[in-house]
mmCIF file of C-alpha atoms in Angstrom:
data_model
loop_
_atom_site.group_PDB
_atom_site.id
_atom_site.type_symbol
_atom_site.label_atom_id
_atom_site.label_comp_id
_atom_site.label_asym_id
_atom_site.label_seq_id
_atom_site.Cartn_x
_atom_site.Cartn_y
_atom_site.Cartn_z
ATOM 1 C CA UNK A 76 0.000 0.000 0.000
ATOM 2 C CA UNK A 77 1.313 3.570 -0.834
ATOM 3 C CA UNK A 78 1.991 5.888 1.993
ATOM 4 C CA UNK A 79 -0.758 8.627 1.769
ATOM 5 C CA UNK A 80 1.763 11.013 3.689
ATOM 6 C CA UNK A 81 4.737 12.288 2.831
ATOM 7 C CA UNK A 82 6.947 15.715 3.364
ATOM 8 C CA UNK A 83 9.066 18.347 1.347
ATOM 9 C CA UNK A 84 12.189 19.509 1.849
ATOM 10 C CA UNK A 85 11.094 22.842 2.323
ATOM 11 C CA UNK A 86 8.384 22.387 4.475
ATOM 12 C CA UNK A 87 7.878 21.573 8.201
ATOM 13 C CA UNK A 88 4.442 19.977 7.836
ATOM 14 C CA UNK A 89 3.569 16.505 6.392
ATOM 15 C CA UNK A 90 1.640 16.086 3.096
ATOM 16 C CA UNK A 91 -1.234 13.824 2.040
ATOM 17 C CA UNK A 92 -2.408 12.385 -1.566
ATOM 18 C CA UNK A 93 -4.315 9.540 -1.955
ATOM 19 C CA UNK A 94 -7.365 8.786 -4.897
ATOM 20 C CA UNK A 95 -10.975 7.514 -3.961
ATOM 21 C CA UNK A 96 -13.263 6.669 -6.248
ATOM 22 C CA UNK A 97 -10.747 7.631 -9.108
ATOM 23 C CA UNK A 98 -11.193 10.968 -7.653
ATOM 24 C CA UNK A 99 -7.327 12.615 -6.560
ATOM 25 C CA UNK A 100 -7.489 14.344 -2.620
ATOM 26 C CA UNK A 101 -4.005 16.174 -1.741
ATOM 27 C CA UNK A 102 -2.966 18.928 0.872
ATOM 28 C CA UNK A 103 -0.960 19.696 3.444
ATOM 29 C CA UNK A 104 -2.305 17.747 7.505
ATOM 30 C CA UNK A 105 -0.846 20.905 9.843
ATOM 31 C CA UNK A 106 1.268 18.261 11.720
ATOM 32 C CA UNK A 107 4.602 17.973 12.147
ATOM 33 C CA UNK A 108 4.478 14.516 13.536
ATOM 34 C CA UNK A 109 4.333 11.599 11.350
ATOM 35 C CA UNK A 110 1.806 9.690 13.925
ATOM 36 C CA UNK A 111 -0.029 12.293 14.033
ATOM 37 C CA UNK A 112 -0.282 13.317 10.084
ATOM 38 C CA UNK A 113 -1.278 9.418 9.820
ATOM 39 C CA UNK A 114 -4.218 9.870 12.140
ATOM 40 C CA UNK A 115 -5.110 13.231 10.195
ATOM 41 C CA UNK A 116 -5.408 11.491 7.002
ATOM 42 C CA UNK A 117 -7.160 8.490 8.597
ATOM 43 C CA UNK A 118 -10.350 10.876 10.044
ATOM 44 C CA UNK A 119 -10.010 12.475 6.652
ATOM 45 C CA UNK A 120 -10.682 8.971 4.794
ATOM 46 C CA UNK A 121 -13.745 8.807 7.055
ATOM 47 C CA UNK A 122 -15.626 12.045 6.055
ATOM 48 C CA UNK A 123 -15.167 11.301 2.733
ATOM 49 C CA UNK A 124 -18.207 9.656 1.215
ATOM 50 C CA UNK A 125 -17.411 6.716 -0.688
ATOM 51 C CA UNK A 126 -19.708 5.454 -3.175
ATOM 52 C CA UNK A 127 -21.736 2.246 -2.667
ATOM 53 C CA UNK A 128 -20.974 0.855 -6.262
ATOM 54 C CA UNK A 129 -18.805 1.759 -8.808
ATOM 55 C CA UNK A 130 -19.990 1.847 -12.555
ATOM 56 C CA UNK A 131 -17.830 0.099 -14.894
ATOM 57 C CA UNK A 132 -18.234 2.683 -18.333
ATOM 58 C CA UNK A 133 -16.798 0.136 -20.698
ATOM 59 C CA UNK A 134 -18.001 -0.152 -24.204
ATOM 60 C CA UNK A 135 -20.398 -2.741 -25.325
ATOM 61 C CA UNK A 136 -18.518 -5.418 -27.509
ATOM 62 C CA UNK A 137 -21.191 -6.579 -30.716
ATOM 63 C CA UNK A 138 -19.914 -10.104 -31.630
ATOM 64 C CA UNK A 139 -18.082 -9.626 -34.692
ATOM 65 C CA UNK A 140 -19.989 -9.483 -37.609
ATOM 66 C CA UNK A 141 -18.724 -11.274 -41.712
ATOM 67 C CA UNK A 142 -18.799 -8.013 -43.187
ATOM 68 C CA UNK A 143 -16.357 -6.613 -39.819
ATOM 69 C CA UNK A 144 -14.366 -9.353 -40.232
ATOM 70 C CA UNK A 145 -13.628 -8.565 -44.031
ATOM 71 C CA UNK A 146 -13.086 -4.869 -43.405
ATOM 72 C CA UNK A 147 -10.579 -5.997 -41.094
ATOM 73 C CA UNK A 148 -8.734 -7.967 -43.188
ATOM 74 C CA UNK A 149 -8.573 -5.683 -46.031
ATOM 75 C CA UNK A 150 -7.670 -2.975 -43.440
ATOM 76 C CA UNK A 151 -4.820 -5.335 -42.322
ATOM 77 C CA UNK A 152 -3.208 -5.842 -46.004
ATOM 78 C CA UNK A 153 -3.341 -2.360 -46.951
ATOM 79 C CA UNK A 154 -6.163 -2.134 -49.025
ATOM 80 C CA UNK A 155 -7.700 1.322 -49.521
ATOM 81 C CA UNK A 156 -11.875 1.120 -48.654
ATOM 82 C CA UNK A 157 -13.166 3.712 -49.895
ATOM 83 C CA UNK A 158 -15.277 6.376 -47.711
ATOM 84 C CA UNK A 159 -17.701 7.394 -49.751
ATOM 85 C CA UNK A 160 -20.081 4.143 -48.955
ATOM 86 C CA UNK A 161 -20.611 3.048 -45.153
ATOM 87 C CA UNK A 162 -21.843 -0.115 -46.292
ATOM 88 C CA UNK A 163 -18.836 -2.731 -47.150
ATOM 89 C CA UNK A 164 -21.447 -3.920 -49.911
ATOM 90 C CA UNK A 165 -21.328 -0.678 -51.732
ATOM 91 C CA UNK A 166 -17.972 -0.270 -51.450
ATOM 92 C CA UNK A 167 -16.996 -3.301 -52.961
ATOM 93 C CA UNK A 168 -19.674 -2.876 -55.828
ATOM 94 C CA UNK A 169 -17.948 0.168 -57.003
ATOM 95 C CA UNK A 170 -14.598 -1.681 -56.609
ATOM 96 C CA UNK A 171 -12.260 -3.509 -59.042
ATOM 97 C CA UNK A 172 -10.981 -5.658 -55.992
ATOM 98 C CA UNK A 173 -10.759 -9.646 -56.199
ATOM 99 C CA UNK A 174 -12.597 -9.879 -52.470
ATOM 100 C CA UNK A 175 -15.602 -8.285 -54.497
ATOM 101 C CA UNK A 176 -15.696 -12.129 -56.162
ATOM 102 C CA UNK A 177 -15.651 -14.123 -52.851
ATOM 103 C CA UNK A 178 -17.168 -11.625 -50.523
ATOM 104 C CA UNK A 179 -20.687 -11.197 -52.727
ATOM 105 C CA UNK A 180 -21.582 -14.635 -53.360
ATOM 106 C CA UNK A 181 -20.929 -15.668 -49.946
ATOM 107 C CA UNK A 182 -23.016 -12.633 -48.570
ATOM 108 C CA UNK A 183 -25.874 -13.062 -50.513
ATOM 109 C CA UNK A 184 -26.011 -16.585 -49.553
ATOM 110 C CA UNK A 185 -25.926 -15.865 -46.008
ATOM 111 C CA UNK A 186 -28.483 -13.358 -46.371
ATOM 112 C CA UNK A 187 -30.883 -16.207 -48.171
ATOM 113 C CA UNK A 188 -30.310 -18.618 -45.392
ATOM 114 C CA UNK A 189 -30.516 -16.168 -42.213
ATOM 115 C CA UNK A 190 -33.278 -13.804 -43.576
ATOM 116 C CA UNK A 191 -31.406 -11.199 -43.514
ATOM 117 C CA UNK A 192 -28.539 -8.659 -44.143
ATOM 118 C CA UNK A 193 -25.682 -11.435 -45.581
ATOM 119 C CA UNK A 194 -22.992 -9.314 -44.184
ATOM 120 C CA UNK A 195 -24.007 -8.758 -40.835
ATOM 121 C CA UNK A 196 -24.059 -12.591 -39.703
ATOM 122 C CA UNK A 197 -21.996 -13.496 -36.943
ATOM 123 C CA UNK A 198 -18.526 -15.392 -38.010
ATOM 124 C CA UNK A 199 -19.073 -17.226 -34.795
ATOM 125 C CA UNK A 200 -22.414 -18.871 -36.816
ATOM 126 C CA UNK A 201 -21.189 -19.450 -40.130
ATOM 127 C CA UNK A 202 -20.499 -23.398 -39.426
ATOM 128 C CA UNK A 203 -19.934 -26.176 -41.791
ATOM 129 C CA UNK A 204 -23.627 -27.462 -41.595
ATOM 130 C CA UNK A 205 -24.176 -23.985 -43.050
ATOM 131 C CA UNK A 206 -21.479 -24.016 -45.700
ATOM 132 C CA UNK A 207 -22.526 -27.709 -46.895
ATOM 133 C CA UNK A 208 -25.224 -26.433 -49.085
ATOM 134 C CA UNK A 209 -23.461 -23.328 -50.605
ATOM 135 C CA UNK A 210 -21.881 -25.819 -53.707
ATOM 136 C CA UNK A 211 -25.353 -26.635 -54.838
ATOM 137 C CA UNK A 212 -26.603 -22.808 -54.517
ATOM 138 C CA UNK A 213 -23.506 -21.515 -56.301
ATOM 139 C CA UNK A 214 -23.696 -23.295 -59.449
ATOM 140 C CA UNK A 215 -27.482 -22.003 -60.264
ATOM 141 C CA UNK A 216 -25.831 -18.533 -60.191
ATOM 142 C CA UNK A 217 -24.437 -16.412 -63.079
ATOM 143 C CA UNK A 218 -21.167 -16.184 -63.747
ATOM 144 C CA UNK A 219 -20.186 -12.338 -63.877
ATOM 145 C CA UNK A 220 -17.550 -11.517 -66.180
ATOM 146 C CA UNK A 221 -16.578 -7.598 -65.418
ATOM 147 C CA UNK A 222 -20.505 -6.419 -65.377
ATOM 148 C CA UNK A 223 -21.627 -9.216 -68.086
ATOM 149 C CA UNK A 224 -23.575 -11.639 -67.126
ATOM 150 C CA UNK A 225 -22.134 -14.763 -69.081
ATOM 151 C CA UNK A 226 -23.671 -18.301 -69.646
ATOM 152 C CA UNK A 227 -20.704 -19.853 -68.427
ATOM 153 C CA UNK A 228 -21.040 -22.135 -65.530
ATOM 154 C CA UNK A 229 -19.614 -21.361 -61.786
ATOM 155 C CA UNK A 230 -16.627 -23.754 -61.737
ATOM 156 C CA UNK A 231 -16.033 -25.899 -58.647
ATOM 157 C CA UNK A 232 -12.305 -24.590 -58.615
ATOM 158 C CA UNK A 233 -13.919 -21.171 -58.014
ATOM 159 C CA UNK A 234 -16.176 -22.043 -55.180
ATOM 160 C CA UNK A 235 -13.076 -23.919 -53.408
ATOM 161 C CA UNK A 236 -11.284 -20.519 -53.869
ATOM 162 C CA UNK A 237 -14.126 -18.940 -52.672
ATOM 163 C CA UNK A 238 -14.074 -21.384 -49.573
ATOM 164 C CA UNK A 239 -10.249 -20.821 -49.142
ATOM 165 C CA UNK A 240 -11.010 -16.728 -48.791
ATOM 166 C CA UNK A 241 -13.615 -17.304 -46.504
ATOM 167 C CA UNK A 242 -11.594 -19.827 -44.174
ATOM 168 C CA UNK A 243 -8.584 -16.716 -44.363
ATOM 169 C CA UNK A 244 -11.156 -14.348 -42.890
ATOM 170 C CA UNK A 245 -12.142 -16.482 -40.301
ATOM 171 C CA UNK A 246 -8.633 -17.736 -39.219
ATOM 172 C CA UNK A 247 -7.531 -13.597 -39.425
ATOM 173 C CA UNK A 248 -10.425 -13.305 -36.630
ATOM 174 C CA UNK A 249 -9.292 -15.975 -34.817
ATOM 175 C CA UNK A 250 -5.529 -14.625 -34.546
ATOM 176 C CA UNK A 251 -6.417 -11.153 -33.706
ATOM 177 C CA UNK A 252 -8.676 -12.729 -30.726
ATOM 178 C CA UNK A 253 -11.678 -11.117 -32.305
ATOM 179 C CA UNK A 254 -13.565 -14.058 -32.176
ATOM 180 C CA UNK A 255 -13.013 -16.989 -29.438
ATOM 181 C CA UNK A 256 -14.053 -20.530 -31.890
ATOM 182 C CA UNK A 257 -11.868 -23.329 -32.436
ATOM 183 C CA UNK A 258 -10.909 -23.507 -36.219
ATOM 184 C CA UNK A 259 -9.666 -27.227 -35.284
ATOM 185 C CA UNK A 260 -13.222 -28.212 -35.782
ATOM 186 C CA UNK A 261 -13.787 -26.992 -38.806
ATOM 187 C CA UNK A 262 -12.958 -30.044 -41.066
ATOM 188 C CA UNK A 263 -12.734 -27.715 -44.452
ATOM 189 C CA UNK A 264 -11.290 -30.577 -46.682
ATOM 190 C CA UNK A 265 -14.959 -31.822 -46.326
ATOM 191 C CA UNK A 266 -15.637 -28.898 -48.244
ATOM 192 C CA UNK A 267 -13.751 -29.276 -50.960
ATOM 193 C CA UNK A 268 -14.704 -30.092 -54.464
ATOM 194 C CA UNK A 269 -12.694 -31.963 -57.150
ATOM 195 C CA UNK A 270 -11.872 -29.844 -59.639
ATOM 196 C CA UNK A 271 -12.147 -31.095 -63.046
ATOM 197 C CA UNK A 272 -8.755 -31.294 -64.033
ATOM 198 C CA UNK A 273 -8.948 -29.065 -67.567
ATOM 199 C CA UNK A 274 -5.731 -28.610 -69.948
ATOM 200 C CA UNK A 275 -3.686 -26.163 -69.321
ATOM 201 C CA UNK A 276 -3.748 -22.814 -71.959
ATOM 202 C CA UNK A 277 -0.479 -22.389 -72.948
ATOM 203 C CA UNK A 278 1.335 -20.477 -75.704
ATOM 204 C CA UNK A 279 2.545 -22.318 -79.570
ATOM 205 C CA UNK A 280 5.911 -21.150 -80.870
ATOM 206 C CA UNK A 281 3.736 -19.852 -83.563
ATOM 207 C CA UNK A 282 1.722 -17.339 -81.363
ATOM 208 C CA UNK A 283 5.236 -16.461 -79.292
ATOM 209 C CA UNK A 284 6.444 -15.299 -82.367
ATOM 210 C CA UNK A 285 3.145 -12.968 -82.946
ATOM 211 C CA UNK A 286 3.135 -12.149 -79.159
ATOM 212 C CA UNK A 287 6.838 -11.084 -79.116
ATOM 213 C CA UNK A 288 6.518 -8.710 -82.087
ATOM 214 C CA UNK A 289 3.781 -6.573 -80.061
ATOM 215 C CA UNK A 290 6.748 -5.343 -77.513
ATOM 216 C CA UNK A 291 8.842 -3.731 -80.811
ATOM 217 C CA UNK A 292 7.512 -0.424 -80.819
ATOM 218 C CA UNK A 293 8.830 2.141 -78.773
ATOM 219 C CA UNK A 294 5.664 2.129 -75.981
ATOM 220 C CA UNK A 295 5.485 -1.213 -75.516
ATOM 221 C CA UNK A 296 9.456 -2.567 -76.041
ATOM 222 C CA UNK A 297 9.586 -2.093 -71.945
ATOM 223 C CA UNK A 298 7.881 -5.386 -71.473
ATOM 224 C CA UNK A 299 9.309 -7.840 -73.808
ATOM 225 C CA UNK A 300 12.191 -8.352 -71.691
ATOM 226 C CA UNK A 301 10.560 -9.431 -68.546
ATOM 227 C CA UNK A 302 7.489 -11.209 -70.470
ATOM 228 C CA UNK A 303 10.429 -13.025 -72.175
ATOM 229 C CA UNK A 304 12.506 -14.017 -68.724
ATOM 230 C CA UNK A 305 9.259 -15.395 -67.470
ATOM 231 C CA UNK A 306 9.161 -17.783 -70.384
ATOM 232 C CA UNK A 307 12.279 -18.920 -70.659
ATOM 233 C CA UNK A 308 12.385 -19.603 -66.569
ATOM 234 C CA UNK A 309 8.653 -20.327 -65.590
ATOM 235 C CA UNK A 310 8.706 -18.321 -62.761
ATOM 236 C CA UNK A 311 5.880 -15.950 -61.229
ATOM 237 C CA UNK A 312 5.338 -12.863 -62.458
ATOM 238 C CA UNK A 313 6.036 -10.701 -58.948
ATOM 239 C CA UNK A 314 9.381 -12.869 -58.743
ATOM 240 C CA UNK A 315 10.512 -11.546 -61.952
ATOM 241 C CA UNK A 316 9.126 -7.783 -62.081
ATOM 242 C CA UNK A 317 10.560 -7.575 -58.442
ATOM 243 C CA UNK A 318 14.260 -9.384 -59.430
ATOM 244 C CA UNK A 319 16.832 -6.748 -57.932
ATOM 245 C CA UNK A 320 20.013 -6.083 -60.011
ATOM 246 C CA UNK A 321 22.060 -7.453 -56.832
ATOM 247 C CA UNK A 322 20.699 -10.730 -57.273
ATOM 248 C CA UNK A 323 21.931 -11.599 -60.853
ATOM 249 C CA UNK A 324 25.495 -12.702 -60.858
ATOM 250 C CA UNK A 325 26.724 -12.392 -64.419
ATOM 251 C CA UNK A 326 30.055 -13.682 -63.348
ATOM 252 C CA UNK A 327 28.773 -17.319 -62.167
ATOM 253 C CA UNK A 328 25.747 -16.776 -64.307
ATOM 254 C CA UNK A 329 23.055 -17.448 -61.570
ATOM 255 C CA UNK A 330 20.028 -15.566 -60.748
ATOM 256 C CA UNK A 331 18.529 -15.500 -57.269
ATOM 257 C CA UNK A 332 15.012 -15.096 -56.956
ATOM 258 C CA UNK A 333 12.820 -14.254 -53.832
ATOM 259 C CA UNK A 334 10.113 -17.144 -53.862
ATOM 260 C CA UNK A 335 7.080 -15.121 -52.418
ATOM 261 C CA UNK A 336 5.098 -17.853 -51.621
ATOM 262 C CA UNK A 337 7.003 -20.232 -49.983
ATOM 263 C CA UNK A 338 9.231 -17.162 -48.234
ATOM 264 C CA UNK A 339 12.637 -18.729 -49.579
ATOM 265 C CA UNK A 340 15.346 -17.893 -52.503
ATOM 266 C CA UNK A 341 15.333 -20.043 -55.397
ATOM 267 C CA UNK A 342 18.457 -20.248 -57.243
ATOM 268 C CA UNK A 343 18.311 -20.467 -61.324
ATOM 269 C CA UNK A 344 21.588 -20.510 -63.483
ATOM 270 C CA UNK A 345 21.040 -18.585 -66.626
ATOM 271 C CA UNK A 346 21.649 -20.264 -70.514
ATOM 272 C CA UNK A 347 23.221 -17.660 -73.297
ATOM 273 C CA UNK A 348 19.722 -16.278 -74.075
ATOM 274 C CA UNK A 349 19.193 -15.173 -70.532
ATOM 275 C CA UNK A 350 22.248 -13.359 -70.103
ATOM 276 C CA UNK A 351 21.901 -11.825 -72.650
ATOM 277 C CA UNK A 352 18.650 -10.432 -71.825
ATOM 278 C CA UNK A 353 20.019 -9.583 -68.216
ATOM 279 C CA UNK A 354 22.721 -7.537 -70.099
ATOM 280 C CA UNK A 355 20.766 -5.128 -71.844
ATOM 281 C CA UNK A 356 17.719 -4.816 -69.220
ATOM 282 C CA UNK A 357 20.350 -3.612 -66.335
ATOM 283 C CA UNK A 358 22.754 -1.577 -68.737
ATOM 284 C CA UNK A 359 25.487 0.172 -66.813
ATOM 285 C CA UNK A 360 23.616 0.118 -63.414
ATOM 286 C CA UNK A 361 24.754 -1.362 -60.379
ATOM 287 C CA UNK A 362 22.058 -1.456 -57.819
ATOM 288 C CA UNK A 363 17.953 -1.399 -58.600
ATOM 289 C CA UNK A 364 15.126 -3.117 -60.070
ATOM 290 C CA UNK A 365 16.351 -4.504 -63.362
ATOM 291 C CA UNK A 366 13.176 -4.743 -65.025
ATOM 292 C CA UNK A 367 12.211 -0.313 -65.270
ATOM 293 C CA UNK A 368 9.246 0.917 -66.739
ATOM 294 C CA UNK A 369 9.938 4.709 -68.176
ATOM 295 C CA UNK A 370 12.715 4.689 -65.237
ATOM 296 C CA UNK A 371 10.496 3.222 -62.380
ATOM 297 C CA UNK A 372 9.410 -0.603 -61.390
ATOM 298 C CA UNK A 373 6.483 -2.082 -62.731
ATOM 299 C CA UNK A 374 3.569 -1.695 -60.747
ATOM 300 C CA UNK A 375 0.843 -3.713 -63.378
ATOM 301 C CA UNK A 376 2.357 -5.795 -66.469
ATOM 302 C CA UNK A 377 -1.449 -7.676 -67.184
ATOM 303 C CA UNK A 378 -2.882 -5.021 -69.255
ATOM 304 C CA UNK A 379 0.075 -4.753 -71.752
ATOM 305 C CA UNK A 380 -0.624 -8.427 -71.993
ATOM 306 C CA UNK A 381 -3.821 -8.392 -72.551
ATOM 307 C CA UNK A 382 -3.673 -5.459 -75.499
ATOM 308 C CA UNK A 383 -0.130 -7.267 -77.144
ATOM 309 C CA UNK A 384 -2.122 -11.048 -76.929
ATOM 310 C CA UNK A 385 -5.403 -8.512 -78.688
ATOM 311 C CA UNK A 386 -3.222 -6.933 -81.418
ATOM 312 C CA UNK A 387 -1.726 -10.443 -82.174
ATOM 313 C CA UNK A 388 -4.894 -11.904 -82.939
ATOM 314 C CA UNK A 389 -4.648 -14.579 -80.107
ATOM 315 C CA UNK A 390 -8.223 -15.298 -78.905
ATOM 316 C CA UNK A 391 -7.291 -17.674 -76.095
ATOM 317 C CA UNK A 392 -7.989 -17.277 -72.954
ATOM 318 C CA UNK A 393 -4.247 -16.306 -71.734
ATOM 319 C CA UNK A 394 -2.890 -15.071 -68.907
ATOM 320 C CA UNK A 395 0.322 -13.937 -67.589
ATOM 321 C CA UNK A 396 0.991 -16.538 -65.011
ATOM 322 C CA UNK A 397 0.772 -19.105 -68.279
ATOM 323 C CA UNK A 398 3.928 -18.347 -69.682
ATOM 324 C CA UNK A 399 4.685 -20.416 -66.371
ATOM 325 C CA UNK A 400 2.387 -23.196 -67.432
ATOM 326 C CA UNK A 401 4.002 -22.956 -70.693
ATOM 327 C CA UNK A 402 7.344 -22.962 -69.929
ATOM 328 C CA UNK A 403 6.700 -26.213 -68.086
ATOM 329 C CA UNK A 404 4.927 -27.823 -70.886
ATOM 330 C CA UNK A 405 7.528 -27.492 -72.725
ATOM 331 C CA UNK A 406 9.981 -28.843 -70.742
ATOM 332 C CA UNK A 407 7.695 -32.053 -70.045
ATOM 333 C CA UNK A 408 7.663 -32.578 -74.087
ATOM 334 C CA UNK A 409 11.408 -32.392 -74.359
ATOM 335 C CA UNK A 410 11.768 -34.660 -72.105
ATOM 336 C CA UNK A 411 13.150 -33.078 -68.817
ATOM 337 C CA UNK A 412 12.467 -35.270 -65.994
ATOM 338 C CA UNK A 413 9.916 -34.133 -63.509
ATOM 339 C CA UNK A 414 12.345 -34.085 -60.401
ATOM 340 C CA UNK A 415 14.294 -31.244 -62.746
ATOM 341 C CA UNK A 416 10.955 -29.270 -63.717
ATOM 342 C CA UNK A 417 10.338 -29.262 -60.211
ATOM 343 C CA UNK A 418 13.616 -27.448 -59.381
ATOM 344 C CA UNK A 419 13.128 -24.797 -62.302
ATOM 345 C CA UNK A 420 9.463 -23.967 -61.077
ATOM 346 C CA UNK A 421 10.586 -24.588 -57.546
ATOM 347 C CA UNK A 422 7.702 -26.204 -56.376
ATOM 348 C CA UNK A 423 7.375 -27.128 -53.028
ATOM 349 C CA UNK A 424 5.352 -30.686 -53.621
ATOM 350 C CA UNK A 425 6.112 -32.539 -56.436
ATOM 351 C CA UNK A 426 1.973 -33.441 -56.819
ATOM 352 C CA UNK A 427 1.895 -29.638 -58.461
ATOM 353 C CA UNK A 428 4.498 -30.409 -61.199
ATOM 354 C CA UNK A 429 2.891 -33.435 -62.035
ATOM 355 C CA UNK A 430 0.289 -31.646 -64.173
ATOM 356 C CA UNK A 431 2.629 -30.951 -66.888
ATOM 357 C CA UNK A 432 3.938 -34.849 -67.244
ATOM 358 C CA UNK A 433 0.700 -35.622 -68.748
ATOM 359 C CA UNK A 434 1.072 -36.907 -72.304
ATOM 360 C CA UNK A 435 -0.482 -35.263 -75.586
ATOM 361 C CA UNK A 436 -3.028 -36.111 -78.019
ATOM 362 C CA UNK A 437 0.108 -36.720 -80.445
ATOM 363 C CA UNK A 438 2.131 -38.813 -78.137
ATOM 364 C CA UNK A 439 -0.816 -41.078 -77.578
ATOM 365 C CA UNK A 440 -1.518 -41.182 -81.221
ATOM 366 C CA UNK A 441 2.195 -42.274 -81.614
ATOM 367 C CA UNK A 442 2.141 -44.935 -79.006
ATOM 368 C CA UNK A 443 -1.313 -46.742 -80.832
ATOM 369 C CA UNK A 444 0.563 -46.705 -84.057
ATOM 370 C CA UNK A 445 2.908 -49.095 -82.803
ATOM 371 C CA UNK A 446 0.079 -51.884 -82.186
ATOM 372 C CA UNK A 447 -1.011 -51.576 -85.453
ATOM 373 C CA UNK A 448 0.445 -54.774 -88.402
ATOM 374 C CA UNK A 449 3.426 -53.814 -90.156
#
């Protein structure tokens, strides 16, 4: 217990100070004797009225709420919400965002099942009995494609993905202690769909040769170099646009990549073709990105894609991240042995590479030929 008196140095009488009630009492007893300050401070307690019951003033705590959950989440990465709409349902209507795609779906199904506002159902109740019929429900919808309403059909790789996002919120709540639920007991591989396993869209030598001559005018000549490194290595498109000049070594011709993903470096030696392309992308420089857009690093490389895979008349379906798949195909039909592919794309289980070790239509019709009567 604190002493309640005490005495300066430049005065002759004892002091008091003590708090009652969170209310702060101070002054100086009259007494020059320490018994009797004690005593002073004692009768002083007793004329004091002290309350019966104290009020505890703390704020109310709501049980945390889907759509609070997602706002802190996006909060937590970074992402900019923006102000103008309260409701986290108009703000990611007017949004470009990827949560827009697993945060709608899931809301309006919620809302169908509860009876009311999607978003403002308790994480706490979202269980697995809940979750079992959201497949079924999901594939009567229509797929949106920007604000076109397609007659494709919902995938079952998208509503996994769409099960992955929501078990990320949920964990997110669970390390931040906003919620108290076990996530041991949710058994989400019982959730999970098989995914038709469809080929893989990757890139002829034909349409490289129509892609690559998109990136020879002056606007565009900024992106063949890193489009090109990401074919020739099959690595992900942030390891490549994010490669720092310190991390190529021309002298043992290596490059040293920052695996995102699995938080680790993955080392790569480089062939002729690759050096030379590290060559003239870093130039004299020493330190720095050494893929530069216009002098700074590449913030977005898809929509360049996009308009170069338009202007060469390819109508697949393409993305960036299959000059990856590509580049792996390839080395599957010339033979590389899978235990090699999966040091190139660095893979972390060998079950991913296996997709490109799958033999084509030509192959197979090779292989029947030989049953056939000479």
């Amino acid at each position: 217990m604190v002493n309640p008196v005490f005495k300066h140095k430049k005065s002759k009488y004892y002091h008091y100070q003590f708090n009652i009630a969170n209310k702060r009492y101070f002054g100086s007893t009259k007494e020059t004797n320490y018994r009797k300050a004690l005593d002073y401070v004692k009768k002083l307690k007793d004329t004091i009225e002290t309350p019966t019951k104290i009020i505890n003033f703390k704020k109310k705590v709501h049980p945390l709420t889907f759509e609070q959950a997602v706002i802190n989440k996006l909060k937590f990465n970074g992402t900019a919400l923006d102000e103008q709409y309260e409701d986290l349902h108009e703000r990611l209507i007017h949004s470009t965002w990827n949560e827009k795609c697993r945060y709608l779906p899931l809301a309006k199904f919620f809302q169908i099942k509860t009876g009311r506002r999607g978003s403002k159902i308790k994480i706490a109740d979202i269980d697995l009995t809940l979750l079992a019929d959201y497949p079924a429900w999901r594939r009567k919808q229509p797929k949106i494609r920007g604000r076109q309403i397609t007659n494709e059909k919902i995938k079952d790789s998208s509503i996994n993905r769409e099960f992955q996002w929501l078990k990320m919120i949920m964990n997110f709540a669970c390390k931040t202690k906003k919620i108290a639920i076990e996530m041991d007991t949710y058994k989400w591989k019982e959730l999970q769909l098989q995914e038709h396993q469809s080929e893989k869209n990757i890139l002829t030598y034909e349409e490289e040769i129509r892609l690559f001559k998109q990136f020879d005018n002056y606007h565009n000549k900024h992106f063949k170099n890193p489009f090109k490194l990401l074919l020739l290595t099959g690595q992900r498109i942030g390891m490549v646009l994010n490669l720092q000049i310190e991390n190529v070594d021309m002298e043992s011709r290596k490059i040293y990549f920052y695996n995102t993903k699995a938080k680790r470096t993955h080392e790569l030696p480089m062939n002729d073709e690759i050096c030379d392309l590290m060559k003239e992308s870093i130039g004299g420089r020493t330190t720095g990105y050494v893929f530069l857009y216009m002098g700074k690093p590449f913030k977005n490389a898809t929509n360049a894609f996009k308009n170069a895979l338009r202007n060469a008349g390819i109508t697949k379906r393409l993305r960036l991240h299959d000059l990856r798949h590509t580049c792996g195909t390839r080395l599957s039909a010339n033979g590389v042995p899978i235990q090699v592919i999966q040091k190139i794309l660095d893979h972390t289980d060998i079950k991913t590479t296996q997709q490109y070790a799958r033999t084509s239509n030509p192959e197979v019709e090779n292989a029947l030929k030989t049953l056939t009567k000479q």
